[in-house]
Coordinates of C-alpha atoms in Angstrom, one line a residue:
Chain A
X1372 CA -48.2 58.2 9.6
X1373 CA -48.9 54.7 11.0
X1374 CA -47.3 52.5 7.7
X1375 CA -44.7 53.2 6.7
X1376 CA -42.6 51.3 3.9
X1377 CA -39.2 50.1 5.0
X1378 CA -36.4 49.0 2.4
X1379 CA -33.9 46.8 2.8
X1380 CA -30.4 45.9 1.1
X1381 CA -28.3 42.6 1.5
X1382 CA -26.1 42.3 -0.4
X1383 CA -22.3 40.2 -1.1
X1384 CA -18.9 42.1 -1.3
X1385 CA -15.9 42.1 -3.3
X1386 CA -13.2 43.7 -3.1
X1387 CA -14.4 46.1 -5.9
X1388 CA -15.4 48.7 -3.5
X1389 CA -16.8 51.1 -7.2
X1390 CA -19.3 47.7 -8.0
X1391 CA -20.4 46.9 -4.3
X1392 CA -21.6 50.9 -4.4
X1393 CA -23.6 50.8 -7.4
X1394 CA -24.6 47.4 -5.9
X1395 CA -26.3 49.1 -3.3
X1396 CA -27.1 52.0 -5.5
X1397 CA -29.6 49.9 -8.0
X1398 CA -31.3 48.0 -4.5
X1399 CA -31.6 51.3 -3.5
X1400 CA -33.6 52.9 -6.6
X1401 CA -35.6 49.6 -6.5
X1402 CA -36.7 49.6 -3.3
X1403 CA -37.9 53.9 -3.6
X1404 CA -39.7 52.5 -6.7
X1405 CA -41.5 50.0 -5.4
X1406 CA -42.4 52.9 -2.2
X1407 CA -40.4 52.5 0.5
X1408 CA -39.6 55.9 1.9
X1409 CA -36.3 54.8 4.1
X1410 CA -34.4 52.7 3.1
X1411 CA -31.0 50.7 5.6
X1412 CA -27.9 49.0 4.3
X1413 CA -26.0 46.2 6.1
X1414 CA -22.7 47.0 7.8
X1415 CA -19.5 48.2 6.0
X1416 CA -21.5 47.7 2.8
X1417 CA -19.4 49.6 0.6
X1418 CA -15.9 47.4 1.2
X1419 CA -15.2 44.0 1.7
X1420 CA -16.1 42.7 5.6
X1421 CA -12.1 44.0 5.9
X1422 CA -11.7 43.3 9.6
X1423 CA -11.4 39.8 9.0
X1424 CA -8.1 39.9 9.4
X1425 CA -5.2 42.9 10.9
X1426 CA -4.1 45.0 8.3
X1427 CA -2.7 48.0 8.3
X1428 CA -3.0 48.8 5.1
X1429 CA -7.4 48.4 5.3
X1430 CA -7.1 51.7 6.9
X1431 CA -7.0 53.2 3.6
X1432 CA -10.6 52.7 3.1
X1433 CA -12.3 54.7 5.2
X1434 CA -12.6 58.5 4.8
X1435 CA -13.2 61.9 6.6
X1436 CA -17.2 63.2 6.1
X1437 CA -18.0 64.1 3.9
X1438 CA -15.4 61.6 1.7
X1439 CA -16.5 60.7 -1.9
X1440 CA -19.0 57.8 -0.8
X1441 CA -20.3 60.0 1.7
X1442 CA -21.3 62.1 -0.9
X1443 CA -22.7 59.3 -3.0
X1444 CA -25.1 57.9 -1.3
X1445 CA -26.5 62.1 0.0
X1446 CA -26.9 62.2 -3.4
X1447 CA -28.1 59.5 -4.3
X1448 CA -31.0 60.1 -0.6
X1449 CA -31.8 63.6 -1.8
X1450 CA -33.0 62.1 -5.4
X1451 CA -35.3 59.8 -4.0
X1452 CA -36.3 61.9 -2.1
X1453 CA -35.4 58.9 0.6
X1454 CA -34.2 59.3 5.0
X1455 CA -31.5 56.5 4.1
X1456 CA -29.3 54.2 6.9
X1457 CA -26.0 53.7 5.9
X1458 CA -22.6 52.5 7.4
X1459 CA -19.2 53.8 6.3
X1460 CA -15.7 53.5 7.7
X1461 CA -15.3 57.1 9.4
X1462 CA -12.2 59.0 9.3
X1463 CA -12.0 61.2 12.5
X1464 CA -8.1 61.6 12.4
X1465 CA -5.2 60.2 12.2
X1466 CA -5.4 57.1 14.8
X1467 CA -9.2 57.1 15.6
X1468 CA -11.9 55.5 13.2
X1469 CA -15.2 54.5 14.1
X1470 CA -17.7 52.3 12.2
X1471 CA -20.4 54.6 11.6
X1472 CA -24.1 54.7 10.5
X1473 CA -24.9 57.6 8.7
X1474 CA -28.4 58.4 8.5
X1475 CA -29.9 61.1 5.1
X1476 CA -32.5 63.3 4.7
X1477 CA -34.9 63.5 2.1
X1478 CA -32.8 66.6 1.3
X1479 CA -30.1 64.4 1.4
X1480 CA -28.4 66.5 4.2
X1481 CA -26.4 64.7 7.3
X1482 CA -29.9 63.5 9.5
X1483 CA -27.3 62.7 12.5
X1484 CA -24.6 59.9 13.4
X1485 CA -24.1 57.2 14.8
X1486 CA -21.0 54.8 16.4
X1487 CA -20.6 51.6 17.3
X1488 CA -20.4 51.4 20.9
X1489 CA -19.8 47.9 21.6
X1490 CA -16.7 46.9 19.9
X1491 CA -16.1 43.5 19.0
X1492 CA -12.8 41.2 19.2
X1493 CA -13.2 37.5 17.9
X1494 CA -11.1 35.7 15.8
X1495 CA -11.9 37.0 12.3
X1496 CA -13.4 39.9 13.7
X1497 CA -10.6 42.3 14.9
X1498 CA -13.1 44.9 15.2
X1499 CA -11.0 46.9 18.4
X1500 CA -8.2 47.1 15.8
X1501 CA -9.9 48.9 13.2
X1502 CA -12.3 51.5 15.8
X1503 CA -12.0 53.3 18.5
X1504 CA -15.2 52.6 20.1
X1505 CA -17.8 55.6 19.8
X1506 CA -18.5 58.4 21.8
X1507 CA -21.9 59.5 20.9
X1508 CA -24.0 57.5 23.5
X1509 CA -26.9 55.5 22.5
X1510 CA -28.7 58.6 20.6
X1511 CA -31.3 58.2 18.1
X1512 CA -31.2 59.8 15.1
X1513 CA -34.4 62.8 14.4
X1514 CA -35.9 62.2 10.5
X1515 CA -38.9 63.5 9.0
X1516 CA -39.9 59.6 9.8
X1517 CA -39.4 59.8 13.4
X1518 CA -36.4 58.8 15.3
X1519 CA -34.4 55.8 14.2
X1520 CA -32.8 53.9 17.0
X1521 CA -29.5 53.0 14.9
X1522 CA -27.0 50.3 16.3
X1523 CA -24.3 48.3 15.0
X1524 CA -23.8 44.6 14.6
X1525 CA -22.4 44.0 17.7
X1526 CA -24.4 46.4 19.6
X1527 CA -27.6 44.1 19.2
X1528 CA -26.2 40.5 21.7
X1529 CA -26.4 44.0 24.7
X1530 CA -29.4 44.9 25.6
X1531 CA -28.9 47.9 27.3
X1532 CA -28.1 49.7 23.6
X1533 CA -31.6 48.9 22.9
X1534 CA -33.0 50.2 26.2
X1535 CA -30.8 53.3 26.0
X1536 CA -32.2 54.1 22.4
X1537 CA -35.8 53.1 23.3
X1538 CA -35.7 55.1 25.8
X1539 CA -34.2 58.5 24.1
X1540 CA -37.5 57.2 22.1
X1541 CA -36.6 55.8 19.4
X1542 CA -39.8 54.3 17.5
X1543 CA -37.5 52.0 15.7
X1544 CA -34.4 50.0 16.6
X1545 CA -32.5 48.7 13.9
X1546 CA -28.9 47.0 13.6
X1547 CA -27.1 46.9 10.5
X1548 CA -24.9 43.8 10.3
X1549 CA -22.3 41.9 9.0
X1550 CA -22.2 38.1 10.9
X1551 CA -21.8 35.2 10.0
X1552 CA -20.6 31.5 10.7
X1553 CA -16.6 30.8 11.1
X1554 CA -16.2 28.5 8.0
X1555 CA -14.1 25.4 11.2
X1556 CA -17.6 25.8 13.5
X1557 CA -19.7 22.6 13.1
X1558 CA -23.6 22.5 11.6
X1559 CA -25.4 22.7 14.9
X1560 CA -22.9 25.2 16.7
X1561 CA -23.8 27.5 13.4
X1562 CA -27.4 26.5 13.3
X1563 CA -27.3 27.4 17.8
X1564 CA -25.0 30.3 16.7
X1565 CA -27.6 31.7 14.0
X1566 CA -30.1 31.1 16.6
X1567 CA -29.3 32.8 19.3
X1568 CA -28.5 35.7 16.6
X1569 CA -32.3 36.3 16.1
X1570 CA -33.3 35.6 20.2
X1571 CA -31.3 38.1 20.6
X1572 CA -32.8 40.9 18.0
X1573 CA -36.1 39.9 18.1
X1574 CA -36.0 40.0 23.0
X1575 CA -35.6 43.2 22.1
X1576 CA -38.6 44.0 20.2
X1577 CA -40.5 42.7 23.1
X1578 CA -38.1 44.3 25.9
X1579 CA -39.2 47.9 24.6
X1580 CA -42.4 47.2 22.3
X1581 CA -40.6 48.4 19.6
X1582 CA -40.2 47.4 15.9
X1583 CA -36.4 45.8 14.9
X1584 CA -35.4 45.6 11.3
X1585 CA -31.7 43.1 11.3
X1586 CA -30.3 44.4 7.6
X1587 CA -27.0 41.6 7.5
X1588 CA -23.8 41.2 4.8
X1589 CA -24.4 38.2 2.6
X1590 CA -22.2 34.8 1.0
X1591 CA -18.6 34.1 0.9
X1592 CA -15.7 36.4 1.3
X1593 CA -12.1 35.2 1.6
X1594 CA -9.0 36.7 4.6
X1595 CA -6.1 37.6 2.1
X1596 CA -3.7 36.2 4.9
X1597 CA -4.8 32.8 4.2
X1598 CA -5.2 32.4 8.0
X1599 CA -8.8 31.1 7.7
X1600 CA -10.7 29.4 5.1
X1601 CA -12.9 33.2 5.8
X1602 CA -16.3 33.7 6.5
X1603 CA -19.5 33.0 5.2
X1604 CA -22.4 35.6 6.3
X1605 CA -25.4 34.7 7.0
X1606 CA -27.8 36.6 5.1
X1607 CA -31.9 36.7 6.5
X1608 CA -31.6 40.4 7.0
X1609 CA -35.6 40.3 9.1
X1610 CA -37.9 42.2 10.7
X1611 CA -40.3 41.9 13.3
X1612 CA -43.0 43.8 14.9
X1613 CA -43.1 45.3 18.4
X1614 CA -43.8 42.0 20.0
X1615 CA -40.5 40.1 18.0
X1616 CA -43.0 38.7 15.9
X1617 CA -41.5 37.7 12.4
X1618 CA -42.7 39.8 9.7
X1619 CA -40.6 39.1 6.5
X1620 CA -37.2 36.9 7.0
X1621 CA -34.7 36.5 3.6
X1622 CA -32.7 34.0 3.1
X1623 CA -29.3 32.6 4.2
X1624 CA -28.3 33.1 0.0
X1625 CA -29.5 36.1 -1.5
X1626 CA -28.4 39.1 -2.5
X1627 CA -31.6 40.6 -2.9
X1628 CA -34.0 44.1 -1.5
X1629 CA -36.8 44.0 -0.5
X1630 CA -39.6 46.6 0.6
X1631 CA -41.4 46.3 4.2
X1632 CA -44.7 48.1 5.4
X1633 CA -44.6 48.4 9.0
X1634 CA -47.6 49.2 11.1
X1635 CA -46.2 52.4 13.8
X1636 CA -49.1 52.0 15.7
X1637 CA -49.3 48.8 17.6
X1638 CA -46.3 50.5 19.5
X1639 CA -48.4 51.7 21.8
X1640 CA -51.2 49.2 21.9
X1641 CA -48.2 46.7 23.1
X1642 CA -47.2 48.9 25.4
X1643 CA -50.5 49.4 27.1
X1644 CA -51.1 45.4 28.1
X1645 CA -47.6 45.5 28.7
X1646 CA -46.7 48.4 29.9
X1647 CA -42.8 47.2 31.2
X1648 CA -41.0 50.9 30.9
X1649 CA -44.0 51.9 34.0
X1650 CA -42.5 49.3 35.9
X1651 CA -38.7 49.0 35.7
X1652 CA -36.9 49.5 39.2
X1653 CA -35.3 51.9 38.7
X1654 CA -34.0 52.5 41.7
X1655 CA -32.7 48.6 42.2
X1656 CA -30.7 49.0 38.7
X1657 CA -27.6 51.6 39.8
X1658 CA -25.2 48.1 39.5
X1659 CA -26.2 48.1 35.8
X1660 CA -22.9 50.8 35.2
X1661 CA -20.8 47.9 37.0
X1662 CA -18.6 46.0 35.0
X1663 CA -19.3 42.3 37.7
X1664 CA -20.0 42.6 41.0
X1665 CA -17.5 40.2 42.9
Chain B
X1227 CA -19.6 18.9 38.7
X1228 CA -20.6 19.4 35.4
X1229 CA -24.4 18.0 35.1
X1230 CA -26.9 19.6 37.0
X1231 CA -30.1 17.6 36.9
X1232 CA -33.0 19.9 37.3
X1233 CA -36.9 18.4 38.7
X1234 CA -39.2 20.9 37.3
X1235 CA -43.4 20.9 38.6
X1236 CA -45.9 22.2 36.2
X1237 CA -49.0 21.6 37.7
X1238 CA -52.5 22.4 37.9
X1239 CA -54.3 24.4 41.2
X1240 CA -57.6 24.7 42.8
X1241 CA -59.0 26.7 45.8
X1242 CA -57.9 23.0 47.8
X1243 CA -54.6 23.9 49.0
X1244 CA -53.7 21.5 51.3
X1245 CA -54.0 19.5 48.1
X1246 CA -51.5 21.6 46.1
X1247 CA -49.7 20.9 48.3
X1248 CA -50.0 17.4 48.1
X1249 CA -49.5 17.2 44.6
X1250 CA -46.5 19.0 44.4
X1251 CA -44.9 16.7 46.9
X1252 CA -46.0 14.0 45.2
X1253 CA -44.5 15.4 42.3
X1254 CA -40.7 16.6 43.8
X1255 CA -40.3 13.0 45.4
X1256 CA -41.3 11.8 41.7
X1257 CA -38.6 13.7 40.1
X1258 CA -35.6 13.9 42.8
X1259 CA -36.2 10.0 43.0
X1260 CA -35.5 10.5 39.1
X1261 CA -31.6 11.2 39.9
X1262 CA -32.9 15.9 40.5
X1263 CA -30.5 17.6 43.0
X1264 CA -32.5 20.8 42.1
X1265 CA -36.6 21.4 41.4
X1266 CA -38.3 24.2 40.5
X1267 CA -42.4 24.9 41.9
X1268 CA -44.4 27.2 40.1
X1269 CA -45.0 31.0 40.9
X1270 CA -47.7 30.8 44.2
X1271 CA -47.6 26.8 43.2
X1272 CA -50.1 26.0 47.3
X1273 CA -53.0 28.8 46.0
X1274 CA -54.7 29.0 42.8
X1275 CA -53.5 32.2 41.0
X1276 CA -55.7 34.8 43.4
X1277 CA -54.2 37.7 41.9
X1278 CA -56.8 37.5 38.7
X1279 CA -59.4 39.8 41.2
X1280 CA -58.4 42.5 44.2
X1281 CA -59.7 41.0 47.3
X1282 CA -59.5 41.6 50.8
X1283 CA -60.3 37.6 51.8
X1284 CA -57.1 36.5 49.7
X1285 CA -55.0 37.6 51.4
X1286 CA -55.8 35.3 54.5
X1287 CA -53.2 32.8 52.1
X1288 CA -50.5 34.8 52.8
X1289 CA -48.1 33.9 56.5
X1290 CA -45.2 34.6 57.6
X1291 CA -42.2 32.8 57.8
X1292 CA -41.0 30.3 58.7
X1293 CA -45.1 28.9 58.5
X1294 CA -47.7 26.1 57.9
X1295 CA -46.7 26.3 54.1
X1296 CA -42.9 27.2 54.6
X1297 CA -42.7 24.4 57.0
X1298 CA -43.5 21.1 55.5
X1299 CA -41.9 22.3 51.7
X1300 CA -38.9 22.9 54.0
X1301 CA -39.3 19.5 55.2
X1302 CA -39.1 18.1 52.2
X1303 CA -36.3 20.0 51.1
X1304 CA -34.5 18.1 54.4
X1305 CA -35.8 14.6 53.5
X1306 CA -35.2 14.8 50.2
X1307 CA -31.7 15.3 50.5
X1308 CA -31.9 18.2 47.8
X1309 CA -32.9 22.3 47.1
X1310 CA -35.8 23.3 46.2
X1311 CA -37.1 26.3 45.5
X1312 CA -40.8 27.2 46.5
X1313 CA -42.5 30.4 45.3
X1314 CA -44.6 31.8 48.9
X1315 CA -47.5 34.4 49.9
X1316 CA -44.8 36.2 52.4
X1317 CA -46.8 37.6 55.4
X1318 CA -43.9 40.5 56.0
X1319 CA -46.3 42.5 58.0
X1320 CA -49.9 43.9 58.9
X1321 CA -49.8 45.9 55.2
X1322 CA -47.0 44.5 53.5
X1323 CA -47.4 41.0 52.0
X1324 CA -44.1 39.8 49.1
X1325 CA -44.1 37.2 46.3
X1326 CA -41.3 35.5 48.3
X1327 CA -39.4 32.5 46.2
X1328 CA -37.8 30.5 49.5
X1329 CA -34.7 28.2 48.4
X1330 CA -34.8 25.3 51.0
X1331 CA -31.3 23.8 50.8
X1332 CA -30.7 19.8 51.5
X1333 CA -31.0 19.7 55.2
X1334 CA -34.0 22.6 55.5
X1335 CA -33.0 25.5 56.4
X1336 CA -33.7 28.6 54.1
X1337 CA -30.9 28.8 51.6
X1338 CA -32.3 32.7 51.1
X1339 CA -35.0 34.6 49.6
X1340 CA -35.6 37.2 46.7
X1341 CA -38.9 39.0 46.8
X1342 CA -40.4 39.7 43.8
X1343 CA -39.5 42.8 42.3
X1344 CA -41.2 44.3 39.0
X1345 CA -45.4 43.6 39.5
X1346 CA -47.7 43.7 37.0
X1347 CA -50.6 45.4 36.9
X1348 CA -53.3 44.8 33.8
X1349 CA -56.5 43.4 34.1
X1350 CA -56.6 39.7 35.6
X1351 CA -53.6 40.4 37.0
X1352 CA -53.9 42.9 40.2
X1353 CA -50.4 42.4 41.9
X1354 CA -50.2 46.0 43.3
X1355 CA -53.2 45.6 44.7
X1356 CA -51.3 42.1 47.3
X1357 CA -48.2 42.5 46.8
X1358 CA -45.4 45.0 47.9
X1359 CA -42.5 45.5 45.5
X1360 CA -39.3 44.1 46.1
X1361 CA -36.2 45.4 49.0
X1362 CA -33.8 42.8 48.4
X1363 CA -32.5 43.8 45.2
X1364 CA -31.1 41.3 42.6
X1365 CA -29.3 39.2 44.6
X1366 CA -28.7 35.2 44.0
X1367 CA -29.3 32.8 46.6
X1368 CA -25.8 30.6 47.4
X1369 CA -26.6 27.0 47.5
X1370 CA -24.8 23.7 48.2
X1371 CA -25.4 23.5 43.9
X1372 CA -23.5 27.2 43.3
X1373 CA -25.4 30.5 43.1
X1374 CA -29.4 30.1 42.2
X1375 CA -31.0 34.0 40.1
X1376 CA -34.3 33.1 40.7
X1377 CA -36.6 35.8 39.5
X1378 CA -40.7 35.6 39.4
X1379 CA -42.7 35.4 36.6
X1380 CA -43.5 39.3 35.2
X1381 CA -39.5 39.9 36.4
X1382 CA -38.9 38.0 33.1
X1383 CA -39.6 41.0 30.3
X1384 CA -37.0 43.0 32.1
X1385 CA -33.3 42.5 31.1
X1386 CA -31.9 44.6 34.1
X1387 CA -33.3 42.1 36.4
X1388 CA -31.2 39.3 34.4
X1389 CA -28.0 41.3 33.6
X1390 CA -27.9 41.8 38.4
X1391 CA -28.3 38.2 38.4
X1392 CA -26.0 37.6 36.4
X1393 CA -23.3 40.3 37.5
X1394 CA -24.1 39.1 40.8
X1395 CA -22.4 36.0 39.8
X1396 CA -26.2 33.6 39.5
X1397 CA -25.2 30.2 37.2
X1398 CA -28.4 29.7 36.4
X1399 CA -31.6 32.1 35.7
X1400 CA -35.2 30.4 37.3
X1401 CA -38.6 31.9 36.5
X1402 CA -41.2 30.8 38.0
X1403 CA -44.7 32.2 36.1
X1404 CA -48.4 32.0 36.3
X1405 CA -48.8 32.8 32.8
X1406 CA -51.8 32.7 30.5
X1407 CA -53.9 33.9 28.4
X1408 CA -56.7 36.5 29.0
X1409 CA -60.4 34.5 27.4
X1410 CA -60.9 37.1 25.5
X1411 CA -57.8 37.1 23.9
X1412 CA -58.0 36.5 19.8
X1413 CA -56.4 33.2 18.3
X1414 CA -52.6 35.1 16.8
X1415 CA -52.3 37.6 20.0
X1416 CA -52.6 34.4 22.1
X1417 CA -49.6 32.8 20.0
X1418 CA -48.0 36.0 19.9
X1419 CA -48.5 36.8 23.1
X1420 CA -46.7 33.2 24.4
X1421 CA -43.9 33.0 21.5
X1422 CA -43.4 37.0 23.0
X1423 CA -42.3 35.3 26.3
X1424 CA -40.3 33.0 24.8
X1425 CA -38.4 34.8 23.1
X1426 CA -37.6 37.4 26.2
X1427 CA -36.8 35.0 28.9
X1428 CA -34.4 32.8 26.1
X1429 CA -32.7 36.5 25.6
X1430 CA -31.5 36.7 28.8
X1431 CA -30.0 33.1 28.0
X1432 CA -28.3 34.6 25.3
X1433 CA -27.6 38.2 26.3
X1434 CA -26.2 36.4 30.0
X1435 CA -25.1 32.8 28.7
X1436 CA -26.6 31.4 31.3
X1437 CA -29.2 28.0 31.4
X1438 CA -32.8 29.9 32.1
X1439 CA -35.6 27.6 33.5
X1440 CA -39.0 29.0 33.3
X1441 CA -41.3 26.4 35.4
X1442 CA -45.5 28.0 34.7
X1443 CA -48.5 27.3 36.2
X1444 CA -51.2 25.4 34.1
X1445 CA -54.7 24.6 33.6
X1446 CA -58.1 26.9 33.4
X1447 CA -58.8 29.1 36.8
X1448 CA -61.9 30.8 37.0
X1449 CA -62.2 34.1 38.2
X1450 CA -64.4 34.0 41.8
X1451 CA -65.9 37.1 41.5
X1452 CA -67.5 36.4 38.1
X1453 CA -65.8 39.4 36.6
X1454 CA -64.3 37.9 33.8
X1455 CA -64.5 34.2 31.4
X1456 CA -61.0 33.5 34.4
X1457 CA -57.3 32.5 33.0
X1458 CA -55.7 29.8 31.0
X1459 CA -52.3 29.4 32.2
X1460 CA -49.8 28.0 29.4
X1461 CA -47.3 26.0 31.2
X1462 CA -45.4 25.2 27.9
X1463 CA -42.0 25.8 30.9
X1464 CA -39.0 24.5 29.9
X1465 CA -35.1 24.8 30.1
X1466 CA -32.5 26.5 27.4
X1467 CA -28.8 26.5 27.2
X1468 CA -26.4 29.6 27.9
X1469 CA -27.5 29.9 23.7
X1470 CA -31.5 30.0 25.0
X1471 CA -31.1 26.8 22.3
X1472 CA -34.1 25.0 24.1
X1473 CA -33.3 21.8 25.8
X1474 CA -36.8 20.4 27.6
X1475 CA -40.5 22.1 26.6
X1476 CA -43.8 20.4 28.7
X1477 CA -47.1 20.8 26.6
X1478 CA -50.0 23.6 26.9
X1479 CA -52.9 21.8 29.0
X1480 CA -50.4 19.1 30.9
X1481 CA -49.6 18.3 34.4
X1482 CA -46.4 17.0 35.1
X1483 CA -43.1 17.0 36.2
X1484 CA -39.5 16.3 34.3
X1485 CA -36.4 15.6 35.0
X1486 CA -33.9 17.6 32.7
X1487 CA -30.4 17.7 33.2
X1488 CA -27.8 20.8 32.6
X1489 CA -24.1 20.6 31.4
X1490 CA -23.1 23.8 33.0
X1491 CA -19.7 23.7 31.2
X1492 CA -21.5 24.9 28.2
X1493 CA -21.5 28.6 30.0
X1494 CA -17.6 28.8 29.7
X1495 CA -18.1 27.7 26.9
X1496 CA -19.8 29.9 25.0
X1497 CA -19.1 32.9 27.2
X1498 CA -15.4 32.4 25.8
X1499 CA -17.2 32.9 22.2
X1500 CA -19.4 36.1 22.9
X1501 CA -17.5 37.5 26.4
X1502 CA -20.6 40.2 26.1
X1503 CA -19.5 41.3 30.0
X1504 CA -15.9 42.4 28.9
X1505 CA -17.4 44.3 25.6
X1506 CA -20.0 46.2 27.7
X1507 CA -19.9 50.0 27.6
X1508 CA -20.4 50.9 31.7
X1509 CA -19.5 53.7 30.6
X1510 CA -22.2 54.9 28.9
X1511 CA -25.3 53.5 30.7
X1512 CA -25.7 56.0 34.0
X1513 CA -29.3 56.8 31.7
X1514 CA -30.4 53.3 33.1
X1515 CA -31.3 54.5 36.0
X1516 CA -34.1 57.0 34.4
X1517 CA -37.3 56.2 33.8
X1518 CA -37.6 57.6 30.9
X1519 CA -35.1 60.1 28.6
X1520 CA -37.5 63.2 27.8

C-alpha cells in the first residue's frame, strides 16, 4: 500500500466536553467519508488546554482506561473502520496522570498507546504539574496501516525522539499538538516561534526520511484563573513528505478537517539517495545520554 | 562580548590551487577590513571538490600538518589578528587521510581541529574513498572568541552531531560545506534537496538554541573523468539565529564575501523560553547508540 489517505482534525475547544467530542466525531466522519484510512486528532482534543494554569480540579478531567471518552472514540473507529489517533488525559492511579495518545484499530480495539515523554513547564504550559513523564519509551504503535511513530507536542523539539521512533521502524511521525502564542509576545517573536516550530518538525522529516504530520489546536482559550490574557493556538496543522517538503498546511484561524494523501514509497527512494542511517557514528554517540558535558 | 562579526567566504574553485588560495586570502582580508573577528571558509576551499571521482592521484593534494597550505592560512590569521576556520585535506599517515577543519587563533597558532566524523558516499561524492572517518569526536574548538562547534558538510544531516557539540558548550555551530546538484536531477528534486539542506541546518539551530553558519562552495566543477556532467554547487551560504531565523543568505551563483553580525546574547534568552536541555529524557536515549532497533 503505497498511498495512504490521512484525515486531520484541527478544532477549537471550549469547557463543554460533550460539544468538543461531538465536533471531533463529526469531523472524523467527514474524513472517513472522503476515504481517510487513518484519522489524527489534536492534543487533548476533548477539553480546553487545561494546563494554562495549575488547578487541582482539572484532574477530574482524567479517566482510567477504558473510560467513557476512550470508549466513545473506540466505537467511532470501529463504526467507520479507520485507525484513529486520539490524545487523552489518562488517570493511571491516584497521583499518576499521563498525557497519552491512544491509537484505535479499525475494529475499535486499542492498537497501542504512547505516553508523552518530554513534558514542558513554562508560564501557561504547566504540564509538569499535571503529567507524569511517560515510561513506555519511544515505541511506534503497530497498526494495520503500518507502524505509527506517535509523539506529542513538546516531543516535537527533540530530535532524539524522532530518531528513536524512526530507528524502531516508524513509517510516519505523528504529532498531536497544542501550541500557541502568549498574548504578550511581540509580533516578530510570534513569527519566529511559529517558524521554529515548523522548522523543527520539518527537520525531523529530513533527518529520518519520513513523512511528518502535525495536528494542532486552534483558537483563543481564556485563562480561567485570570492571570494571563489567555492563549491563541496557532493551528497551521501540516503534512510533510520525507524531505520535509510541505504537502499541505492549514490556516492559523480555521477549524477544519482535511484528507491528505501521502506516497509512502517515497521514504525508501529518499533514504537511497540520503542514507543517513548507514552513516550515523554510533561509536561516538555515547554522550547523548548525558545531561551536559561540563 | 555580545555582538560577534563573522566573515563568510563563498567561492568558486578551479584546479589551480595557487589561484584558489589567493582568492580566499583576498576575501579574508576584505572581511577583516570590515571588522570580522572570525572568518569561515568553505569545505576544501583550496582545491576543486576532488571527491567527484575516485582518483588515486588526488591524494597528492593532501598535506601533513603543518604543511604549506596550513602555514599560509596560519600566517594570514596572525597578520590580520582574526580567528580563521579553514578546511584542509590532512595526510595523517600513508593510507590515512582526513577531511579536517583547522581553526587558527589570532596569533596564527592552531586553536584546534575537527576531523569530519560523518563521511558520505554517493555517486559524485566518493568521500569514503578519500577520507578516514574522524576520531576526535564532537569537541568544540576553544578560541579567544568562544567555543566553536565546527562540523563539516555531511555532518549537517545528523542532529546527533549538532546536539553533542552544543552539549559540549559550543556557542556557534559552523559548517563548511560543498554541496550541490547533480546535473541529471529534475528541477523539483533540486528544489526539495536545497530546501531540505536549509531545513536540516535551521532545525539544528532550533533544537540547540544556537546560531548556525553554513559556508558553501559555489559554481560548476567538471568531472575530469568524464563520467558525469559535473556538479553545480549551490552556494546560498547562510547565517541563522538561535531560533533558526535567517539573518543573512547568499545567492546560488555568486562568489562573495560577507560580514554578518550575530547577537550572541540571544542564545540564553531563547534557551530560557525553550529549555530543551532541561527536558531531554536522557534516561530513555540509550538506543541512540544502536544502528537500528530490529
